[in-house]
Amino acid sequence: DTEVTQTPKHLVMGMTNKKSLKCEQHMGHRAMYWYKQKAKKPPELMFVYSYEKLSINESVPSRFSPECPNSSLLNLHLHALQPEDSALYLCASSSGLAGALDTQYFGPGTRLTVL
Amino acid sequence: AQRVTQPEKLLSVFKGAPVELKCNYSYSGSPELFWYVQYSRQRLQLLLRHISRESIKGFTADLNKGETSFHLKKPFAQEEDSAMYYCALSPGDSWGKLQFGAGTQVVVTP
């Protein structure tokens, strides 16, 4: 399996809801990433996990809570989101072996709408 | 802080014509540069890395450290090249922090 998969494809939630986004890869990659992409904008890095440990948090609000249960899975827990959090959330993975040269492999994204 | 600039939001070219997408960067250290592409209804994927110095789908990109540029070129555009192209920078001393430019939408018309 050489793809990054994300579920669900679409998610609509209210501002008081709690939901989770899931990401999975079976390429043996040890680095995983969450990005946020607004319409007609480039992806913006949110979090990076390296060997299941959070290594980068780009000052993301605490209503977004990442979790890496194992080397294949990455979750993004959502709570008390705002309408401006509506966006495409992308997951990516990379080998974690090539440093800055690591190629990132992206999932198809989860389209989130916050009402 | 690093910065990636793609000055063209939209590039419209005729099939068979050359195409060049501009990318300029600012970074005090030694960066790694990439071009990512997103075709319609497909996921974002790597097109090429500067370190590879290879041609992918007929595209090449040369890193010019003096001009801090990493322009993407193809001598003869094809309709299937229509896509959104992102130039991206990874700081040499802080892996994982991939910074994307704003992107250039390429439309190739027959």
PDB file of C-alpha atoms in Angstrom, chain A residues 40-41, chain B residues 5-12 21-22 83-86 102-107:
ATOM      1  CA  LYS A  40      -7.311  28.941  -3.223  1.00  0.00           C
ATOM      2  CA  LYS A  41      -4.473  29.011  -0.687  1.00  0.00           C
TER       3      LYS A  41
ATOM      4  CA  THR B   5       7.160  33.735  -3.669  1.00  0.00           C
ATOM      5  CA  GLN B   6       5.327  32.642  -6.794  1.00  0.00           C
ATOM      6  CA  PRO B   7       4.447  35.870  -8.571  1.00  0.00           C
ATOM      7  CA  GLU B   8       1.992  34.401 -11.087  1.00  0.00           C
ATOM      8  CA  LYS B   9      -1.397  33.235  -9.827  1.00  0.00           C
ATOM      9  CA  LEU B  10      -2.440  32.079 -13.281  1.00  0.00           C
ATOM     10  CA  LEU B  11      -0.424  31.094 -16.324  1.00  0.00           C
ATOM     11  CA  SER B  12      -2.266  30.399 -19.553  1.00  0.00           C
ATOM     12  CA  LEU B  21       6.764  29.049 -13.569  1.00  0.00           C
ATOM     13  CA  LYS B  22       8.686  31.452 -11.402  1.00  0.00           C
ATOM     14  CA  ALA B  83      -2.747  21.872 -12.785  1.00  0.00           C
ATOM     15  CA  MET B  84      -1.864  23.893  -9.698  1.00  0.00           C
ATOM     16  CA  TYR B  85       1.864  24.050  -9.075  1.00  0.00           C
ATOM     17  CA  TYR B  86       3.404  24.859  -5.712  1.00  0.00           C
ATOM     18  CA  ALA B 102       0.980  30.691  -3.035  1.00  0.00           C
ATOM     19  CA  GLY B 103       0.798  28.472  -6.099  1.00  0.00           C
ATOM     20  CA  THR B 104       0.470  29.019  -9.843  1.00  0.00           C
ATOM     21  CA  GLN B 105      -2.513  27.678 -11.762  1.00  0.00           C
ATOM     22  CA  VAL B 106      -1.403  26.531 -15.213  1.00  0.00           C
ATOM     23  CA  VAL B 107      -3.966  26.229 -17.976  1.00  0.00           C
TER      24      VAL B 107
END
